[in-house]
Amino acid sequence: MIDLLRRYPLPVIVLAQLFGTSLWFSINGVWLSLAGELGLTESDLGRLTLAVQAGFIAGTLTIAVTGLADRFGASRIFALSSLLGALVNGGFIFAAGAPPLDFLLRFATGLCLAGIYPLGMKMVIAWTPKYAGAALAWLVGMLTLGTALPHLMRGATLGMPWEWPLMAASCLAVAGGLLVFLLGDGPHLPRSSGRLPLSQGLAALRIPRFRAVAGGYFGHMWELYAFWTLTPLLIGRELQRMGQSDALIPWLSFAVIGIGAAGCVGGGRLSRTRGSEWVARRALMVSGAFCLVYPWLNGLSPALLIVLLIVWGIAVVADSPQFSALASATAPRESVGSSLAVMNAVGFGLTLPAIWLTSGLWGQLNVWVVLLLFPGPVLGLWALSRARPEVQAG
């Protein structure tokens, strides 16, 4: 079986990534039922979503400054993180609506995800270094599907206890960790021997090219997770205007978020001929246009606006794997894992104020809160304009 897994490493890694990252938004998919049963509000949703982001940031910073991602086998860190993440996600069932324990368990989930997402990227590069943009596109596509998966599970289990989708996410995470553990580490990156200095994980930030690519990624991240957090609210607004049941919210939220996987894969294919930087720029332009224009269209047909959200869902994440490919091509080879981790840490740090602002102001601004996402693509495009044009990855 191990030989079979190693014959097809990329499908194994992306499937494990799908399973592991289903923990990320596991409570968002069951939020309507959870809130109705426990009397929670949109502010509580924002608080718990921020807890996961904060945990992820703390975890990736720890990995980056200690060099853990390059001192130990990526597959072992991934597998252990998946197991622990499954346990704390399951523990949330018993702590829901009981602060601060619910917050701490979601924070711990974020810590575990820091051992899944960046390490998954490193494993892709270690197993399939050629056409990194296209390979990473599959990985980020699975992250996107993993983010959308709780909405699908909620739609499929409508009328059943909200605890079931959470337990399903935990079971998937365990399965993903087992797959990666059996696969093992890839052969195409050097393995560090001995203890790395604390500064090793930050070495890439001294490279101007890496800083420019990271700046583009940071702008992208300001928009991405806030948009995903707003998606059920935006969908719910249009369904209410149509007089439709809230039961459609999880299905349509899955469609809007999950379609981003197609954007990632499509962008990955384009990167093989156009280059990763070309794809990243175009995706930022399209998603930035949606940030600016969408609120002004709020009086149009609800069905049309849902279609526009689906198109936006394709563009909003299509650039993510290309930023990772560009960064991995620029970072020192001996600290690729740590370099990607520190870029993730700062990028996810920017999601905190974006999610806090948009979820907190939804009640006052409604659809106009989307305008707060616009500075992200603008920053990303400005940062990419400072990158040297001859640098390409794909």
Tab-separated table of C-alpha atoms in Angstrom:
chain	number	residue	atom	x	y	z
A	1	MET	CA	0.000	0.000	0.000
A	2	ILE	CA	2.832	2.391	0.829
A	3	ASP	CA	4.362	1.819	-2.610
A	4	LEU	CA	1.013	2.633	-4.196
A	5	LEU	CA	0.737	5.881	-2.214
A	6	ARG	CA	4.252	6.920	-3.189
A	7	ARG	CA	3.498	6.266	-6.838
A	8	TYR	CA	0.860	9.014	-6.718
A	9	PRO	CA	2.095	11.435	-4.022
A	10	LEU	CA	0.271	14.566	-5.188
A	11	PRO	CA	-3.265	13.065	-5.042
A	12	VAL	CA	-2.465	11.630	-1.597
A	13	ILE	CA	-1.258	14.980	-0.243
A	14	VAL	CA	-4.147	16.995	-1.648
A	15	LEU	CA	-6.710	14.497	-0.350
A	16	ALA	CA	-5.102	14.616	3.091
A	17	GLN	CA	-5.166	18.416	2.907
A	18	LEU	CA	-8.873	18.344	2.091
A	19	PHE	CA	-9.565	16.121	5.080
A	20	GLY	CA	-7.324	18.029	7.487
A	21	THR	CA	-8.525	21.510	6.633
A	22	SER	CA	-12.171	20.534	7.062
A	23	LEU	CA	-11.483	21.447	10.710
A	24	TRP	CA	-10.937	25.095	9.796
A	25	PHE	CA	-14.514	26.257	9.352
A	26	SER	CA	-16.174	23.241	10.948
A	27	ILE	CA	-18.408	25.349	13.200
A	28	ASN	CA	-19.288	27.837	10.453
A	29	GLY	CA	-21.090	25.124	8.528
A	30	VAL	CA	-23.331	24.307	11.492
A	31	TRP	CA	-23.711	27.874	12.717
A	32	LEU	CA	-27.426	28.408	12.040
A	33	SER	CA	-28.373	25.293	13.962
A	34	LEU	CA	-25.792	25.926	16.675
A	35	ALA	CA	-26.838	29.544	17.136
A	36	GLY	CA	-30.524	28.648	17.222
A	37	GLU	CA	-30.008	26.003	19.893
A	38	LEU	CA	-27.607	27.954	22.109
A	39	GLY	CA	-28.697	31.531	21.420
A	40	LEU	CA	-25.411	32.633	19.843
A	41	THR	CA	-25.014	35.675	17.565
A	42	GLU	CA	-22.983	36.713	14.504
A	43	SER	CA	-20.534	38.373	16.915
A	44	ASP	CA	-19.978	34.987	18.570
A	45	LEU	CA	-19.304	33.502	15.137
A	46	GLY	CA	-16.731	36.223	14.480
A	47	ARG	CA	-15.129	35.619	17.883
A	48	LEU	CA	-14.747	31.882	17.317
A	49	THR	CA	-13.546	32.326	13.744
A	50	LEU	CA	-10.929	34.787	14.983
A	51	ALA	CA	-9.846	32.226	17.581
A	52	VAL	CA	-8.950	29.733	14.834
A	53	GLN	CA	-7.077	32.401	12.878
A	54	ALA	CA	-5.188	33.514	15.990
A	55	GLY	CA	-4.215	29.938	16.796
A	56	PHE	CA	-3.006	29.394	13.244
A	57	ILE	CA	-0.899	32.553	13.418
A	58	ALA	CA	0.644	31.542	16.746
A	59	GLY	CA	1.407	28.090	15.382
A	60	THR	CA	2.952	29.250	12.124
A	61	LEU	CA	5.066	31.855	13.908
A	62	THR	CA	6.359	29.156	16.252
A	63	ILE	CA	7.193	26.922	13.289
A	64	ALA	CA	8.866	29.805	11.465
A	65	VAL	CA	11.105	31.215	14.201
A	66	THR	CA	12.188	27.826	15.535
A	67	GLY	CA	12.651	26.171	12.148
A	68	LEU	CA	10.565	23.180	13.275
A	69	ALA	CA	9.180	22.756	9.755
A	70	ASP	CA	12.707	22.109	8.475
A	71	ARG	CA	14.137	20.202	11.441
A	72	PHE	CA	11.607	17.365	11.577
A	73	GLY	CA	9.833	15.276	8.965
A	74	ALA	CA	6.921	17.189	7.439
A	75	SER	CA	4.789	14.047	7.229
A	76	ARG	CA	5.123	13.373	10.961
A	77	ILE	CA	4.247	16.939	11.925
A	78	PHE	CA	1.262	16.821	9.546
A	79	ALA	CA	0.014	13.515	10.948
A	80	LEU	CA	0.387	14.570	14.597
A	81	SER	CA	-1.304	17.902	13.937
A	82	SER	CA	-4.210	16.161	12.209
A	83	LEU	CA	-4.748	13.822	15.150
A	84	LEU	CA	-4.593	16.584	17.760
A	85	GLY	CA	-6.807	18.827	15.625
A	86	ALA	CA	-9.422	16.087	15.401
A	87	LEU	CA	-9.431	15.745	19.188
A	88	VAL	CA	-9.833	19.452	19.986
A	89	ASN	CA	-12.454	19.878	17.244
A	90	GLY	CA	-14.432	17.018	18.790
A	91	GLY	CA	-13.965	18.594	22.220
A	92	PHE	CA	-15.741	21.731	21.016
A	93	ILE	CA	-18.992	19.764	20.979
A	94	PHE	CA	-18.909	19.684	24.772
A	95	ALA	CA	-17.796	23.318	25.146
A	96	ALA	CA	-20.023	25.090	22.608
A	97	GLY	CA	-21.588	28.190	24.118
A	98	ALA	CA	-19.323	28.029	27.182
A	99	PRO	CA	-16.729	30.806	26.938
A	100	PRO	CA	-13.794	30.986	27.311
A	101	LEU	CA	-13.400	27.218	26.837
A	102	ASP	CA	-15.020	27.274	23.400
A	103	PHE	CA	-12.600	30.041	22.355
A	104	LEU	CA	-9.589	28.124	23.673
A	105	LEU	CA	-10.570	24.951	21.824
A	106	ARG	CA	-10.973	26.830	18.545
A	107	PHE	CA	-7.603	28.502	19.202
A	108	ALA	CA	-6.094	25.043	19.691
A	109	THR	CA	-7.674	23.947	16.399
A	110	GLY	CA	-5.849	26.816	14.709
A	111	LEU	CA	-2.573	25.735	16.323
A	112	CYS	CA	-3.025	22.267	14.848
A	113	LEU	CA	-3.857	23.644	11.415
A	114	ALA	CA	-0.458	25.369	11.433
A	115	GLY	CA	1.049	21.890	11.242
A	116	ILE	CA	-1.207	20.913	8.340
A	117	TYR	CA	-1.372	23.706	5.782
A	118	PRO	CA	2.257	24.982	5.529
A	119	LEU	CA	3.623	21.445	5.922
A	120	GLY	CA	1.313	20.259	3.161
A	121	MET	CA	2.817	22.914	0.867
A	122	LYS	CA	6.319	21.806	1.765
A	123	MET	CA	5.433	18.176	1.018
A	124	VAL	CA	4.075	19.100	-2.413
A	125	ILE	CA	7.338	20.883	-3.219
A	126	ALA	CA	9.362	17.966	-1.842
A	127	TRP	CA	7.496	15.359	-3.897
A	128	THR	CA	6.663	17.298	-7.085
A	129	PRO	CA	9.037	20.269	-7.472
A	130	LYS	CA	8.408	20.694	-11.216
A	131	TYR	CA	5.556	23.079	-12.070
A	132	ALA	CA	5.134	24.107	-8.436
A	133	GLY	CA	2.361	26.583	-9.292
A	134	ALA	CA	0.222	23.870	-10.866
A	135	ALA	CA	0.929	21.362	-8.075
A	136	LEU	CA	0.251	23.850	-5.281
A	137	ALA	CA	-2.950	24.843	-7.074
A	138	TRP	CA	-4.333	21.382	-6.311
A	139	LEU	CA	-3.273	21.710	-2.677
A	140	VAL	CA	-4.880	25.118	-2.142
A	141	GLY	CA	-7.885	23.863	-4.068
A	142	MET	CA	-8.261	21.169	-1.436
A	143	LEU	CA	-7.876	23.784	1.313
A	144	THR	CA	-10.725	25.664	-0.344
A	145	LEU	CA	-12.887	22.546	-0.570
A	146	GLY	CA	-11.952	21.720	3.014
A	147	THR	CA	-13.161	25.166	4.037
A	148	ALA	CA	-16.421	24.629	2.153
A	149	LEU	CA	-16.914	21.033	3.273
A	150	PRO	CA	-18.634	21.828	6.603
A	151	HIS	CA	-21.325	23.735	4.690
A	152	LEU	CA	-21.904	20.691	2.503
A	153	MET	CA	-22.009	18.380	5.511
A	154	ARG	CA	-24.498	20.685	7.203
A	155	GLY	CA	-26.719	20.753	4.124
A	156	ALA	CA	-26.564	16.973	3.851
A	157	THR	CA	-27.403	16.479	7.537
A	158	LEU	CA	-30.131	19.118	7.779
A	159	GLY	CA	-32.496	18.215	10.576
A	160	MET	CA	-29.871	16.082	12.271
A	161	PRO	CA	-27.906	17.199	15.356
A	162	TRP	CA	-25.281	19.877	14.647
A	163	GLU	CA	-22.702	17.700	16.407
A	164	TRP	CA	-22.639	15.195	13.526
A	165	PRO	CA	-20.823	17.370	10.943
A	166	LEU	CA	-18.218	18.311	13.567
A	167	MET	CA	-17.535	14.671	14.342
A	168	ALA	CA	-17.362	13.915	10.613
A	169	ALA	CA	-14.709	16.628	10.194
A	170	SER	CA	-12.662	15.092	13.019
A	171	CYS	CA	-12.846	11.643	11.427
A	172	LEU	CA	-11.705	13.069	8.092
A	173	ALA	CA	-8.742	14.799	9.771
A	174	VAL	CA	-7.604	11.512	11.316
A	175	ALA	CA	-7.829	9.799	7.930
A	176	GLY	CA	-5.815	12.590	6.301
A	177	GLY	CA	-3.092	12.375	8.908
A	178	LEU	CA	-2.814	8.614	8.429
A	179	LEU	CA	-2.469	8.988	4.646
A	180	VAL	CA	0.396	11.456	4.972
A	181	PHE	CA	2.131	9.426	7.677
A	182	LEU	CA	2.145	6.386	5.388
A	183	LEU	CA	3.358	8.475	2.439
A	184	GLY	CA	6.373	9.935	4.247
A	185	ASP	CA	8.626	12.860	3.289
A	186	GLY	CA	9.515	13.668	-0.299
A	187	PRO	CA	13.013	13.351	-1.816
A	188	HIS	CA	13.481	16.742	-3.475
A	189	LEU	CA	14.265	19.072	-0.572
A	190	PRO	CA	17.280	18.893	1.750
A	191	ARG	CA	16.601	17.746	5.290
A	192	SER	CA	18.124	19.876	8.004
A	193	SER	CA	20.558	18.234	10.383
A	194	GLY	CA	20.855	19.527	13.889
A	195	ARG	CA	19.245	22.560	15.437
A	196	LEU	CA	18.474	25.568	13.262
A	197	PRO	CA	19.083	29.057	14.647
A	198	LEU	CA	15.934	30.942	15.598
A	199	SER	CA	16.511	33.432	12.803
A	200	GLN	CA	16.577	30.755	10.080
A	201	GLY	CA	12.844	30.779	9.535
A	202	LEU	CA	12.926	34.547	8.967
A	203	ALA	CA	15.861	34.525	6.538
A	204	ALA	CA	13.650	34.853	3.458
A	205	LEU	CA	12.376	38.253	4.615
A	206	ARG	CA	15.821	39.669	3.859
A	207	ILE	CA	15.290	38.881	0.164
A	208	PRO	CA	13.582	41.836	-1.638
A	209	ARG	CA	11.881	39.560	-4.144
A	210	PHE	CA	10.384	37.429	-1.377
A	211	ARG	CA	9.105	40.541	0.411
A	212	ALA	CA	7.387	41.744	-2.771
A	213	VAL	CA	5.643	38.402	-3.322
A	214	ALA	CA	4.715	38.228	0.365
A	215	GLY	CA	3.192	41.722	0.124
A	216	GLY	CA	0.964	40.519	-2.698
A	217	TYR	CA	-0.075	37.538	-0.603
A	218	PHE	CA	-0.861	39.778	2.377
A	219	GLY	CA	-3.252	41.885	0.316
A	220	HIS	CA	-4.920	38.732	-0.986
A	221	MET	CA	-5.374	37.432	2.558
A	222	TRP	CA	-7.064	40.634	3.767
A	223	GLU	CA	-9.880	39.859	1.357
A	224	LEU	CA	-10.044	36.055	1.265
A	225	TYR	CA	-11.089	34.877	4.731
A	226	ALA	CA	-13.320	37.863	5.383
A	227	PHE	CA	-15.148	37.034	2.145
A	228	TRP	CA	-15.504	33.391	3.178
A	229	THR	CA	-16.820	34.476	6.588
A	230	LEU	CA	-19.341	36.816	4.955
A	231	THR	CA	-20.506	34.269	2.384
A	232	PRO	CA	-23.355	32.694	4.459
A	233	LEU	CA	-24.544	36.190	5.422
A	234	LEU	CA	-24.506	37.427	1.823
A	235	ILE	CA	-26.281	34.263	0.663
A	236	GLY	CA	-28.834	34.578	3.454
A	237	ARG	CA	-29.580	38.172	2.431
A	238	GLU	CA	-30.405	37.164	-1.131
A	239	LEU	CA	-32.485	34.154	-0.083
A	240	GLN	CA	-34.485	36.385	2.247
A	241	ARG	CA	-35.160	38.770	-0.636
A	242	MET	CA	-36.332	35.786	-2.691
A	243	GLY	CA	-38.545	34.506	0.116
A	244	GLN	CA	-36.633	31.226	0.196
A	245	SER	CA	-35.861	29.027	3.198
A	246	ASP	CA	-32.598	29.349	5.132
A	247	ALA	CA	-32.104	25.634	4.453
A	248	LEU	CA	-30.466	26.606	1.154
A	249	ILE	CA	-27.757	28.667	2.851
A	250	PRO	CA	-25.286	25.799	3.495
A	251	TRP	CA	-25.684	24.406	-0.025
A	252	LEU	CA	-25.117	27.752	-1.715
A	253	SER	CA	-22.310	28.658	0.686
A	254	PHE	CA	-20.592	25.419	-0.273
A	255	ALA	CA	-21.012	26.337	-3.946
A	256	VAL	CA	-19.569	29.849	-3.538
A	257	ILE	CA	-16.592	28.770	-1.420
A	258	GLY	CA	-15.994	25.364	-2.972
A	259	ILE	CA	-15.951	26.679	-6.558
A	260	GLY	CA	-12.701	28.382	-5.590
A	261	ALA	CA	-11.036	24.981	-5.995
A	262	ALA	CA	-11.772	25.216	-9.714
A	263	GLY	CA	-10.235	28.685	-9.716
A	264	CYS	CA	-7.085	27.320	-8.083
A	265	VAL	CA	-6.736	24.416	-10.515
A	266	GLY	CA	-7.539	26.578	-13.525
A	267	GLY	CA	-5.019	29.183	-12.394
A	268	GLY	CA	-2.480	26.416	-11.907
A	269	ARG	CA	-2.917	25.255	-15.484
A	270	LEU	CA	-2.508	28.816	-16.746
A	271	SER	CA	0.635	29.251	-14.658
A	272	ARG	CA	2.392	26.577	-16.705
A	273	THR	CA	2.269	28.805	-19.774
A	274	ARG	CA	1.645	32.319	-18.437
A	275	GLY	CA	3.600	32.151	-15.192
A	276	SER	CA	2.455	32.363	-11.595
A	277	GLU	CA	2.825	36.120	-11.362
A	278	TRP	CA	0.546	36.696	-14.355
A	279	VAL	CA	-2.171	34.531	-12.791
A	280	ALA	CA	-1.848	36.237	-9.401
A	281	ARG	CA	-2.197	39.709	-10.892
A	282	ARG	CA	-5.302	38.851	-12.908
A	283	ALA	CA	-7.025	37.158	-9.989
A	284	LEU	CA	-6.370	40.178	-7.762
A	285	MET	CA	-7.766	42.493	-10.417
A	286	VAL	CA	-10.990	40.508	-10.792
A	287	SER	CA	-11.632	40.010	-7.081
A	288	GLY	CA	-10.768	43.653	-6.382
A	289	ALA	CA	-13.338	44.728	-8.976
A	290	PHE	CA	-15.971	42.630	-7.186
A	291	CYS	CA	-15.104	44.240	-3.833
A	292	LEU	CA	-15.667	47.652	-5.324
A	293	VAL	CA	-18.713	46.998	-7.528
A	294	TYR	CA	-20.775	44.331	-5.726
A	295	PRO	CA	-22.414	46.584	-3.070
A	296	TRP	CA	-23.611	49.011	-5.744
A	297	LEU	CA	-25.474	46.139	-7.429
A	298	ASN	CA	-27.440	45.228	-4.291
A	299	GLY	CA	-30.791	46.084	-5.882
A	300	LEU	CA	-30.408	43.669	-8.785
A	301	SER	CA	-32.031	40.242	-8.983
A	302	PRO	CA	-31.048	38.051	-5.988
A	303	ALA	CA	-30.408	35.123	-8.338
A	304	LEU	CA	-28.006	37.257	-10.383
A	305	LEU	CA	-26.172	38.383	-7.253
A	306	ILE	CA	-25.741	34.763	-6.137
A	307	VAL	CA	-24.236	33.968	-9.544
A	308	LEU	CA	-21.861	36.919	-9.123
A	309	LEU	CA	-20.851	35.566	-5.707
A	310	ILE	CA	-19.993	32.244	-7.353
A	311	VAL	CA	-17.789	34.003	-9.923
A	312	TRP	CA	-16.185	35.983	-7.114
A	313	GLY	CA	-15.569	32.722	-5.272
A	314	ILE	CA	-13.528	31.507	-8.252
A	315	ALA	CA	-11.341	34.617	-8.441
A	316	VAL	CA	-10.824	35.300	-4.750
A	317	VAL	CA	-8.573	32.281	-4.125
A	318	ALA	CA	-7.112	31.550	-7.582
A	319	ASP	CA	-3.996	33.599	-6.773
A	320	SER	CA	-3.220	31.908	-3.448
A	321	PRO	CA	-1.240	28.892	-4.743
A	322	GLN	CA	0.637	31.117	-7.164
A	323	PHE	CA	1.875	33.322	-4.340
A	324	SER	CA	3.069	30.204	-2.526
A	325	ALA	CA	4.824	28.958	-5.672
A	326	LEU	CA	6.532	32.300	-6.210
A	327	ALA	CA	7.595	32.452	-2.559
A	328	SER	CA	8.932	28.887	-2.507
A	329	ALA	CA	10.980	29.596	-5.646
A	330	THR	CA	12.580	32.597	-3.937
A	331	ALA	CA	13.105	31.316	-0.382
A	332	PRO	CA	16.358	29.588	0.674
A	333	ARG	CA	15.986	25.884	-0.131
A	334	GLU	CA	17.130	24.795	3.319
A	335	SER	CA	14.304	26.747	4.981
A	336	VAL	CA	11.394	26.559	2.532
A	337	GLY	CA	9.001	25.238	5.164
A	338	SER	CA	9.850	27.945	7.672
A	339	SER	CA	9.733	30.685	5.034
A	340	LEU	CA	6.252	29.653	3.907
A	341	ALA	CA	5.179	29.408	7.550
A	342	VAL	CA	6.229	32.974	8.354
A	343	MET	CA	4.484	34.271	5.211
A	344	ASN	CA	1.343	32.387	6.271
A	345	ALA	CA	1.615	33.771	9.801
A	346	VAL	CA	1.688	37.405	8.706
A	347	GLY	CA	-0.960	36.849	6.045
A	348	PHE	CA	-3.345	35.190	8.474
A	349	GLY	CA	-2.594	37.937	10.979
A	350	LEU	CA	-4.185	40.344	8.526
A	351	THR	CA	-7.319	38.209	8.400
A	352	LEU	CA	-8.020	39.030	12.052
A	353	PRO	CA	-8.912	42.732	11.640
A	354	ALA	CA	-10.628	41.984	8.319
A	355	ILE	CA	-12.914	39.337	9.844
A	356	TRP	CA	-13.482	41.407	12.994
A	357	LEU	CA	-14.449	44.508	11.012
A	358	THR	CA	-16.690	42.823	8.485
A	359	SER	CA	-18.526	40.474	10.853
A	360	GLY	CA	-18.838	43.180	13.521
A	361	LEU	CA	-20.219	45.809	11.119
A	362	TRP	CA	-22.516	43.528	9.135
A	363	GLY	CA	-25.519	44.485	11.277
A	364	GLN	CA	-24.942	48.205	10.606
A	365	LEU	CA	-23.669	48.224	7.015
A	366	ASN	CA	-25.161	45.039	5.559
A	367	VAL	CA	-23.868	44.414	2.029
A	368	TRP	CA	-21.865	47.678	2.028
A	369	VAL	CA	-19.405	46.090	4.443
A	370	VAL	CA	-17.881	44.422	1.354
A	371	LEU	CA	-16.183	47.725	0.507
A	372	LEU	CA	-13.870	47.135	3.464
A	373	LEU	CA	-12.294	44.245	1.532
A	374	PHE	CA	-11.194	46.459	-1.373
A	375	PRO	CA	-7.882	47.686	0.143
A	376	GLY	CA	-6.600	44.095	0.106
A	377	PRO	CA	-6.403	43.584	-3.672
A	378	VAL	CA	-5.092	47.157	-4.066
A	379	LEU	CA	-2.246	46.447	-1.627
A	380	GLY	CA	-1.538	43.127	-3.347
A	381	LEU	CA	-1.291	44.672	-6.801
A	382	TRP	CA	0.924	47.490	-5.521
A	383	ALA	CA	3.267	45.010	-3.850
A	384	LEU	CA	3.494	42.844	-6.978
A	385	SER	CA	4.345	45.933	-9.031
A	386	ARG	CA	7.544	46.157	-6.980
A	387	ALA	CA	8.599	42.598	-7.845
A	388	ARG	CA	11.294	42.179	-10.459
A	389	PRO	CA	9.581	41.281	-13.746
A	390	GLU	CA	12.084	38.586	-14.661
A	391	VAL	CA	11.129	36.410	-11.689
A	392	GLN	CA	8.587	33.779	-12.633
A	393	ALA	CA	7.505	30.514	-11.117
A	394	GLY	CA	5.128	27.917	-12.324
